Each structure stands twice: as structure tokens, then as C-alpha cells.
mmCIF file of C-alpha atoms in Angstrom:
data_model
loop_
_atom_site.group_PDB
_atom_site.id
_atom_site.type_symbol
_atom_site.label_atom_id
_atom_site.label_comp_id
_atom_site.label_asym_id
_atom_site.label_seq_id
_atom_site.Cartn_x
_atom_site.Cartn_y
_atom_site.Cartn_z
ATOM 1 C CA MET U 1 32.409 -65.079 -26.208
ATOM 2 C CA ALA U 2 28.690 -65.706 -25.625
ATOM 3 C CA ALA U 3 29.114 -64.898 -21.929
ATOM 4 C CA LEU U 4 30.785 -61.584 -22.779
ATOM 5 C CA CYS U 5 27.916 -60.587 -25.126
ATOM 6 C CA CYS U 6 25.346 -61.381 -22.440
ATOM 7 C CA ALA U 7 27.202 -59.231 -19.922
ATOM 8 C CA VAL U 8 27.308 -56.279 -22.330
ATOM 9 C CA ALA U 9 23.584 -56.692 -23.037
ATOM 10 C CA VAL U 10 22.766 -56.642 -19.313
ATOM 11 C CA LEU U 11 24.783 -53.449 -18.787
ATOM 12 C CA PHE U 12 23.090 -51.786 -21.777
ATOM 13 C CA LEU U 13 19.579 -52.695 -20.690
ATOM 14 C CA GLY U 14 20.304 -51.714 -17.106
ATOM 15 C CA ALA U 15 21.230 -48.222 -18.245
ATOM 16 C CA CYS U 16 17.933 -47.681 -20.061
ATOM 17 C CA GLY U 17 15.698 -45.144 -18.341
ATOM 18 C CA THR U 18 18.486 -44.034 -15.970
ATOM 19 C CA GLN U 19 19.148 -40.262 -15.848
ATOM 20 C CA VAL U 20 22.697 -39.331 -14.868
ATOM 21 C CA THR U 21 23.244 -36.123 -12.873
ATOM 22 C CA GLY U 22 24.297 -33.306 -15.148
ATOM 23 C CA GLN U 23 22.691 -34.874 -18.224
ATOM 24 C CA GLY U 24 19.223 -34.627 -19.756
ATOM 25 C CA ASP U 25 16.983 -31.751 -18.641
ATOM 26 C CA GLY U 26 18.443 -31.594 -15.152
ATOM 27 C CA ARG U 27 15.138 -32.403 -13.401
ATOM 28 C CA SER U 28 14.945 -35.246 -10.938
ATOM 29 C CA PRO U 29 11.809 -37.409 -10.888
ATOM 30 C CA SER U 30 9.186 -36.065 -8.498
ATOM 31 C CA SER U 31 5.741 -37.075 -7.434
ATOM 32 C CA ALA U 32 4.824 -33.421 -6.724
ATOM 33 C CA ALA U 33 3.019 -33.111 -10.065
ATOM 34 C CA THR U 34 0.602 -35.851 -9.090
ATOM 35 C CA GLU U 35 -0.039 -34.685 -5.534
ATOM 36 C CA PRO U 36 -3.256 -32.688 -4.922
ATOM 37 C CA ILE U 37 -2.811 -28.960 -4.331
ATOM 38 C CA PRO U 38 -3.669 -28.188 -0.701
ATOM 39 C CA TRP U 39 -6.578 -25.910 0.169
ATOM 40 C CA THR U 40 -5.657 -23.416 2.866
ATOM 41 C CA THR U 41 -7.727 -21.032 4.969
ATOM 42 C CA MET U 42 -7.174 -17.323 4.296
ATOM 43 C CA GLU U 43 -8.759 -13.882 4.500
ATOM 44 C CA PRO U 44 -9.671 -11.745 1.485
ATOM 45 C CA SER U 45 -7.260 -8.999 0.500
ATOM 46 C CA ALA U 46 -10.008 -6.444 1.178
ATOM 47 C CA VAL U 47 -13.681 -6.084 1.991
ATOM 48 C CA THR U 48 -15.127 -3.627 -0.488
ATOM 49 C CA GLY U 49 -18.783 -3.328 0.458
ATOM 50 C CA ALA U 50 -21.284 -3.981 3.222
ATOM 51 C CA ARG U 51 -25.062 -3.823 3.398
ATOM 52 C CA LEU U 52 -27.923 -4.934 5.609
ATOM 53 C CA GLY U 53 -30.817 -7.214 4.806
ATOM 54 C CA ASP U 54 -34.431 -6.146 5.235
ATOM 55 C CA ASP U 55 -34.402 -7.535 8.786
ATOM 56 C CA ARG U 56 -31.561 -5.104 9.714
ATOM 57 C CA ARG U 57 -29.788 -8.100 11.251
ATOM 58 C CA THR U 58 -28.331 -9.931 8.254
ATOM 59 C CA LEU U 59 -25.016 -8.405 7.207
ATOM 60 C CA PHE U 60 -23.733 -8.988 3.646
ATOM 61 C CA LEU U 61 -20.034 -8.402 2.957
ATOM 62 C CA ASP U 62 -18.511 -8.200 -0.543
ATOM 63 C CA ALA U 63 -14.876 -9.197 -1.047
ATOM 64 C CA PRO U 64 -12.523 -10.098 -3.910
ATOM 65 C CA VAL U 65 -11.650 -13.807 -3.902
ATOM 66 C CA PRO U 66 -9.494 -16.018 -6.161
ATOM 67 C CA SER U 67 -11.022 -17.318 -9.368
ATOM 68 C CA GLY U 68 -9.953 -19.401 -12.329
ATOM 69 C CA ALA U 69 -11.045 -22.156 -14.679
ATOM 70 C CA HIS U 70 -11.787 -24.550 -11.815
ATOM 71 C CA ALA U 71 -13.203 -24.197 -8.304
ATOM 72 C CA CYS U 72 -11.082 -21.737 -6.331
ATOM 73 C CA VAL U 73 -13.103 -20.941 -3.205
ATOM 74 C CA ARG U 74 -14.861 -23.045 -0.598
ATOM 75 C CA LYS U 75 -16.324 -22.355 2.823
ATOM 76 C CA LEU U 76 -16.652 -18.586 2.360
ATOM 77 C CA LYS U 77 -18.093 -17.313 5.631
ATOM 78 C CA ALA U 78 -18.369 -14.338 7.947
ATOM 79 C CA VAL U 79 -18.484 -14.790 11.724
ATOM 80 C CA LEU U 80 -18.735 -12.528 14.741
ATOM 81 C CA THR U 81 -15.463 -12.519 16.667
ATOM 82 C CA ASP U 82 -16.800 -10.730 19.780
ATOM 83 C CA PRO U 83 -20.206 -10.316 21.405
ATOM 84 C CA MET U 84 -22.104 -7.323 20.018
ATOM 85 C CA ALA U 85 -21.443 -4.181 22.035
ATOM 86 C CA ASP U 86 -20.674 -0.654 20.820
ATOM 87 C CA LEU U 87 -19.006 -2.176 17.744
ATOM 88 C CA VAL U 88 -19.658 -5.244 15.623
ATOM 89 C CA ARG U 89 -16.454 -7.163 14.885
ATOM 90 C CA VAL U 90 -16.545 -9.646 12.011
ATOM 91 C CA GLN U 91 -14.009 -11.913 10.336
ATOM 92 C CA VAL U 92 -14.307 -13.165 6.740
ATOM 93 C CA THR U 93 -12.479 -16.339 5.707
ATOM 94 C CA PHE U 94 -12.483 -18.942 2.945
ATOM 95 C CA THR U 95 -10.362 -21.861 1.785
ATOM 96 C CA SER U 96 -8.557 -21.865 -1.554
ATOM 97 C CA PRO U 97 -5.684 -23.563 -3.422
ATOM 98 C CA SER U 98 -4.624 -20.173 -4.827
ATOM 99 C CA GLY U 99 -1.357 -20.225 -2.883
ATOM 100 C CA ASP U 100 -0.076 -22.499 -5.655
ATOM 101 C CA ARG U 101 -0.239 -20.901 -9.106
ATOM 102 C CA ALA U 102 -0.584 -24.371 -10.608
ATOM 103 C CA SER U 103 -4.166 -24.322 -9.300
ATOM 104 C CA GLY U 104 -5.044 -21.816 -12.030
ATOM 105 C CA CYS U 105 -6.648 -19.500 -9.451
ATOM 106 C CA THR U 106 -4.767 -16.449 -10.665
ATOM 107 C CA LYS U 107 -7.709 -14.070 -11.208
ATOM 108 C CA GLU U 108 -10.213 -12.428 -8.878
ATOM 109 C CA SER U 109 -13.955 -12.117 -8.700
ATOM 110 C CA THR U 110 -16.337 -10.682 -6.119
ATOM 111 C CA ALA U 111 -18.102 -12.968 -3.686
ATOM 112 C CA THR U 112 -20.479 -12.224 -0.816
ATOM 113 C CA ALA U 113 -20.369 -13.632 2.695
ATOM 114 C CA LYS U 114 -23.158 -13.112 5.183
ATOM 115 C CA VAL U 115 -23.618 -13.274 8.934
ATOM 116 C CA ARG U 116 -26.813 -12.967 10.960
ATOM 117 C CA LEU U 117 -26.389 -10.691 13.943
ATOM 118 C CA PRO U 118 -28.009 -11.556 17.275
ATOM 119 C CA MET U 119 -29.869 -8.240 17.159
ATOM 120 C CA PRO U 120 -30.424 -5.346 14.703
ATOM 121 C CA LEU U 121 -27.281 -3.387 13.870
ATOM 122 C CA GLY U 122 -28.769 -0.059 14.959
ATOM 123 C CA ASP U 123 -26.205 2.742 15.008
ATOM 124 C CA ARG U 124 -23.229 0.440 15.652
ATOM 125 C CA ASN U 125 -20.228 0.533 13.333
ATOM 126 C CA VAL U 126 -18.829 -2.641 11.765
ATOM 127 C CA ILE U 127 -15.136 -3.580 11.785
ATOM 128 C CA VAL U 128 -14.132 -6.388 9.422
ATOM 129 C CA ASP U 129 -10.864 -8.294 9.814
ATOM 130 C CA ASN U 130 -9.590 -5.670 12.285
ATOM 131 C CA TYR U 131 -8.901 -2.904 9.771
ATOM 132 C CA THR U 132 -11.882 -2.288 7.452
ATOM 133 C CA HIS U 133 -14.476 0.010 9.011
ATOM 134 C CA PHE U 134 -18.102 0.531 7.893
ATOM 135 C CA THR U 135 -20.809 2.797 9.297
ATOM 136 C CA ALA U 136 -24.486 3.392 8.707
ATOM 137 C CA ASP U 137 -24.020 7.076 9.538
ATOM 138 C CA GLY U 138 -24.384 9.100 6.358
ATOM 139 C CA ALA U 139 -24.937 5.960 4.261
ATOM 140 C CA LYS U 140 -27.813 5.265 1.891
ATOM 141 C CA PRO U 141 -29.727 2.187 3.184
ATOM 142 C CA PRO U 142 -29.368 -0.688 2.898
ATOM 143 C CA GLY U 143 -25.697 0.031 2.222
ATOM 144 C CA LEU U 144 -23.081 0.899 4.827
ATOM 145 C CA ARG U 145 -20.399 3.524 4.207
ATOM 146 C CA LEU U 146 -16.752 2.484 3.973
ATOM 147 C CA CYS U 147 -14.681 4.698 6.286
ATOM 148 C CA GLY U 148 -11.302 6.110 5.296
ATOM 149 C CA LYS U 149 -7.893 6.346 6.952
ATOM 150 C CA LEU U 150 -9.067 9.266 9.065
ATOM 151 C CA GLY U 151 -12.041 7.322 10.402
ATOM 152 C CA CYS U 152 -15.749 7.503 9.700
ATOM 153 C CA THR U 153 -16.024 11.219 10.565
ATOM 154 C CA PRO U 154 -12.869 12.857 9.180
ATOM 155 C CA PRO U 155 -12.068 16.361 10.454
ATOM 156 C CA ALA U 156 -13.366 19.332 8.513
ATOM 157 C CA THR U 157 -10.793 20.827 6.171
ATOM 158 C CA GLY U 158 -9.328 23.880 7.852
ATOM 159 C CA CYS U 159 -6.478 25.320 9.881
ATOM 160 C CA THR U 160 -6.511 22.577 12.523
ATOM 161 C CA VAL U 161 -4.020 19.945 13.649
ATOM 162 C CA ALA U 162 -6.362 17.092 12.697
ATOM 163 C CA SER U 163 -6.777 18.579 9.237
ATOM 164 C CA TYR U 164 -2.995 18.809 8.799
ATOM 165 C CA ASP U 165 -2.786 15.055 9.339
ATOM 166 C CA GLN U 166 -5.057 14.607 6.332
ATOM 167 C CA ALA U 167 -2.745 16.849 4.273
ATOM 168 C CA LEU U 168 0.238 14.645 5.127
ATOM 169 C CA MET U 169 -1.685 11.584 3.982
ATOM 170 C CA ALA U 170 -2.560 13.341 0.719
ATOM 171 C CA VAL U 171 1.142 13.570 -0.206
ATOM 172 C CA ASP U 172 2.065 10.090 1.078
ATOM 173 C CA ALA U 173 4.357 11.483 3.749
ATOM 174 C CA PRO U 174 6.572 8.756 5.253
ATOM 175 C CA GLU U 175 5.409 6.959 8.370
ATOM 176 C CA HIS U 176 6.243 8.737 11.648
ATOM 177 C CA THR U 177 6.503 12.109 9.897
ATOM 178 C CA TYR U 178 6.236 15.144 12.149
ATOM 179 C CA ARG U 179 5.313 18.698 11.216
ATOM 180 C CA ASP U 180 8.021 21.359 11.471
ATOM 181 C CA SER U 181 5.821 24.350 10.651
ATOM 182 C CA GLU U 182 2.623 25.293 8.911
ATOM 183 C CA LYS U 183 1.089 28.472 7.571
ATOM 184 C CA CYS U 184 -2.627 28.359 6.963
ATOM 185 C CA TYR U 185 -5.271 30.871 5.997
ATOM 186 C CA GLY U 186 -8.764 30.066 4.789
ATOM 187 C CA LYS U 187 -8.471 27.569 1.950
ATOM 188 C CA TRP U 188 -4.670 27.759 1.604
ATOM 189 C CA LEU U 189 -1.915 25.872 3.442
ATOM 190 C CA VAL U 190 1.860 25.487 3.263
ATOM 191 C CA LEU U 191 3.295 22.666 5.332
ATOM 192 C CA ASP U 192 6.909 21.848 6.216
ATOM 193 C CA PHE U 193 7.531 18.384 7.613
ATOM 194 C CA SER U 194 10.389 15.955 8.206
ATOM 195 C CA TRP U 195 11.061 12.366 9.151
ATOM 196 C CA ARG U 196 13.845 10.432 10.831
ATOM 197 C CA THR U 197 16.276 8.497 8.642
ATOM 198 C CA GLY U 198 18.906 7.351 11.137
ATOM 199 C CA PRO U 199 19.015 4.247 13.311
ATOM 200 C CA ALA U 200 16.727 3.775 16.295
ATOM 201 C CA CYS U 201 19.269 4.541 18.978
ATOM 202 C CA GLY U 202 17.337 6.199 21.784
ATOM 203 C CA ASP U 203 19.128 9.070 23.546
ATOM 204 C CA SER U 204 22.499 8.468 21.908
ATOM 205 C CA THR U 205 24.516 11.538 20.922
ATOM 206 C CA ASP U 206 25.643 9.872 17.700
ATOM 207 C CA PRO U 207 24.830 12.365 14.897
ATOM 208 C CA ALA U 208 23.376 9.503 12.851
ATOM 209 C CA CYS U 209 20.610 9.193 15.419
ATOM 210 C CA SER U 210 19.263 12.664 14.596
ATOM 211 C CA SER U 211 19.619 12.476 10.818
ATOM 212 C CA ARG U 212 16.436 13.328 8.954
ATOM 213 C CA LEU U 213 15.006 14.489 5.640
ATOM 214 C CA GLY U 214 12.225 16.952 4.988
ATOM 215 C CA ASP U 215 9.891 18.450 2.450
ATOM 216 C CA ARG U 216 7.516 21.356 1.828
ATOM 217 C CA TRP U 217 4.101 21.137 0.193
ATOM 218 C CA TYR U 218 1.438 23.684 -0.715
ATOM 219 C CA PHE U 219 -2.288 22.868 -0.587
ATOM 220 C CA ARG U 220 -5.731 24.187 -1.452
ATOM 221 C CA ALA U 221 -8.908 23.169 0.397
ATOM 222 C CA LYS U 222 -11.453 21.011 -1.399
ATOM 223 C CA LYS U 223 -14.600 19.240 -0.221
ATOM 224 C CA SER U 224 -12.623 16.001 0.055
ATOM 225 C CA GLY U 225 -9.854 17.627 2.109
ATOM 226 C CA TRP U 226 -6.533 19.370 1.493
ATOM 227 C CA GLU U 227 -5.492 18.930 -2.141
ATOM 228 C CA PRO U 228 -1.747 19.149 -2.950
ATOM 229 C CA ILE U 229 -0.768 21.925 -5.362
ATOM 230 C CA VAL U 230 2.986 21.545 -5.674
ATOM 231 C CA GLU U 231 6.115 20.555 -3.765
ATOM 232 C CA GLY U 232 9.047 22.954 -3.515
ATOM 233 C CA ALA U 233 12.121 23.447 -1.331
ATOM 234 C CA ALA U 234 12.914 26.962 -2.544
ATOM 235 C CA GLY U 235 12.006 29.978 -0.484
ATOM 236 C CA GLY U 236 9.423 32.585 -1.360
ATOM 237 C CA CYS U 237 6.405 32.166 -3.626
ATOM 238 C CA ARG U 238 7.942 31.241 -6.954
ATOM 239 C CA ASP U 239 7.268 27.493 -6.859
ATOM 240 C CA VAL U 240 3.651 27.681 -5.791
ATOM 241 C CA GLN U 241 2.539 30.782 -7.713
ATOM 242 C CA ARG U 242 3.837 29.338 -10.975
ATOM 243 C CA LYS U 243 1.330 26.542 -10.437
ATOM 244 C CA GLU U 244 -1.402 28.489 -8.627
ATOM 245 C CA PRO U 245 -1.185 32.289 -9.046
ATOM 246 C CA ALA U 246 -4.006 32.779 -6.522
ATOM 247 C CA PHE U 247 -1.953 31.370 -3.642
ATOM 248 C CA PRO U 248 -1.684 34.200 -1.073
ATOM 249 C CA THR U 249 1.666 35.979 -1.091
ATOM 250 C CA SER U 250 1.287 36.586 2.643
ATOM 251 C CA LEU U 251 1.710 32.852 3.275
ATOM 252 C CA CYS U 252 4.793 32.286 1.150
ATOM 253 C CA ALA U 253 6.761 35.541 0.825
ATOM 254 C CA SER U 254 8.707 35.027 4.052
ATOM 255 C CA LEU U 255 9.471 31.332 3.504
ATOM 256 C CA ALA U 256 13.180 30.513 3.638
ATOM 257 C CA PRO U 257 14.594 27.732 1.474
ATOM 258 C CA LEU U 258 14.689 24.324 3.131
ATOM 259 C CA SER U 259 18.097 23.359 4.479
ATOM 260 C CA PRO U 260 20.116 21.290 1.994
ATOM 261 C CA SER U 261 20.524 18.704 4.759
ATOM 262 C CA LEU U 262 16.744 18.297 4.869
ATOM 263 C CA HIS U 263 16.100 18.413 1.157
ATOM 264 C CA PRO U 264 19.328 17.546 -0.696
ATOM 265 C CA SER U 265 19.442 17.965 -4.448
ATOM 266 C CA PHE U 266 21.340 15.645 -6.747
ATOM 267 C CA PRO U 267 22.184 17.425 -10.008
ATOM 268 C CA PRO U 268 23.097 15.220 -12.963
ATOM 269 C CA ARG U 269 26.736 14.257 -13.128
ATOM 270 C CA SER U 270 28.825 16.317 -15.535
ATOM 271 C CA ALA U 271 29.866 14.625 -18.750
ATOM 272 C CA SER U 272 33.165 12.755 -18.502
ATOM 273 C CA PRO U 273 36.110 13.978 -20.645
ATOM 274 C CA THR U 274 35.929 12.592 -24.161
ATOM 275 C CA ALA U 275 39.599 12.988 -25.117
ATOM 276 C CA GLY U 276 41.014 9.653 -26.191
ATOM 277 C CA VAL U 277 37.637 7.905 -25.967
ATOM 278 C CA ALA U 278 36.803 5.842 -29.016
ATOM 279 C CA GLY U 279 33.570 4.316 -27.749
ATOM 280 C CA SER U 280 32.043 2.550 -24.783
ATOM 281 C CA VAL U 281 30.665 -0.822 -23.791
ATOM 282 C CA ALA U 282 28.015 -1.149 -21.053
ATOM 283 C CA GLY U 283 28.769 2.378 -19.869
ATOM 284 C CA HIS U 284 32.543 1.846 -19.470
ATOM 285 C CA PRO U 285 34.717 3.977 -21.803
ATOM 286 C CA ILE U 286 37.130 2.252 -24.177
ATOM 287 C CA ARG U 287 40.265 4.363 -24.568
ATOM 288 C CA THR U 288 42.584 4.291 -27.533
ATOM 289 C CA SER U 289 46.127 3.155 -26.949
ATOM 290 C CA GLY U 290 47.541 6.498 -28.107
ATOM 291 C CA ARG U 291 49.980 4.790 -30.393
#
């Protein structure tokens, strides 16, 4: 009898602290919570400002970086990636544990990196991390001017092809959009454009390969470029002159409606018959039995 009691006691004590699969909170023991969060090298999401020091050789670059209750950034630096020529190419990097939210680095603050150029910047433009472009042209020293999507010297607003590209950007036209037609006079523009929606299938005769959608927008010229007035697929002047009565009739009177295949409309579905419907659950009608 004593031997049996000892055996039961051993089994009981052996089970203490053991978590059986499917019981408890479902979490297996892990040492991950005690491991240090790794610091990784990364680039800032953007570079928002650039300026020169008094020596015209020291370049200061402002960028948003991770921040939190504890240290979130180390080794913030800017380096030249190519010898100075017509352009100055710079890369900004830092190390941070922000890839793991457990680090607490879930906010942002502005930090400044600097690099000393081998010679004065002069009239060279600066390209940071391959896509952010700054220029001294037209800037107020010591600052440099951040260039836009159309470059550092965007085309003048007017009836030109380059200016039409700016108009497409202003309405967030899809990538690879091409212009079908445009009517422009002075400070007014109407632009028809379309974009491919089918598969990339080369010279195939499959109708899906030529499928596309399209749109029509009306614009007025502003100092900053073409400003969208209204979008409308109908013909004539009704859509635009409701919004802007001064839009010239000569530019819109002869406009035909866009093809339904280019600009399909999706009217709301008609109400379903209610006969025999007692109610609905989650959008599905519940019909009476009729008895």
C-alpha cells in the first residue's frame, strides 16, 4: 500500500509545471521574449530637407527616423556614393530596432545627417537615395529646393505635351496612361486618356489584350500647373459648365460621350421583390413558408 502511494505521488509531482497541448493558454515556452531585438541597417522613408553649411561644402539632410521611449536610431550618416561630377549622389542610412514593434520605436522624429563634400557644391544638383532630388537653382540659401515629380524645372503650364503630363499627374492617372485626345486654349484644357487593363500578351489577337478603360477631365491653368475642375464622361459642356461656367463652349460643345466600354457605369441594383419576404439576416432574405 505504501509503495502504491509513493508511485501516485511521483506521477502527481511529475505532472506539475507540464503544459499539455490544447490546454492552458495555448502558448509554448519560448526564449524569444528574452532575446535582444536586432538592430538593422535601413534608409529613411523620405528626405525632407537639404541645406549647405557656410563653407558651401557641408551638406545637411533632414529625414524622419523612428523614435520611441528608448534609443531607436544609431549610426545615422550620409555618404557620397559616386565621385562628384555633374550631380552629387548621396545615401542616408541608420540602424534601428524599429522592424520589431516590441522595440517601442513606433513614432517618428526628424534627424539630420551630414556629409562633407570634396569641393563646394556649386550649381550641381543633389540626388539622395536615388529618388529624392534637390537643387540650389531658385532656392533661398542656405537651403536647397526639393524638386517634384516633373523634375527641378517643370514645364510651363500651357498647351504643350510636357504640360499635359503634369495634368495627368494632377488627377492620379494610372501608370502607363496614354492620351487619346486633348483640346486646349489659353488657360483651359479638356483631356481624354485611357490605360490598358488586359494581360501583357504582346502582339496577340486575343481581345483581352486590347481591353482598356478611359476617362475625361477638364482643367484650368494655375501658377502651380493644370488644376482639375471636374471629371465627366458625358458629351458636350454640361458637366464642366455646371462646375465652371467660364469654361469655353468652343472646347466642349463638340465632345462626344465616352464609349461605355471605356467608361462603364454601374447603376445601383434594383430592389429585389418583397412579396413573401418577412425579414432578412446578413443580407439574405428570409421567406415565409406560405402556409
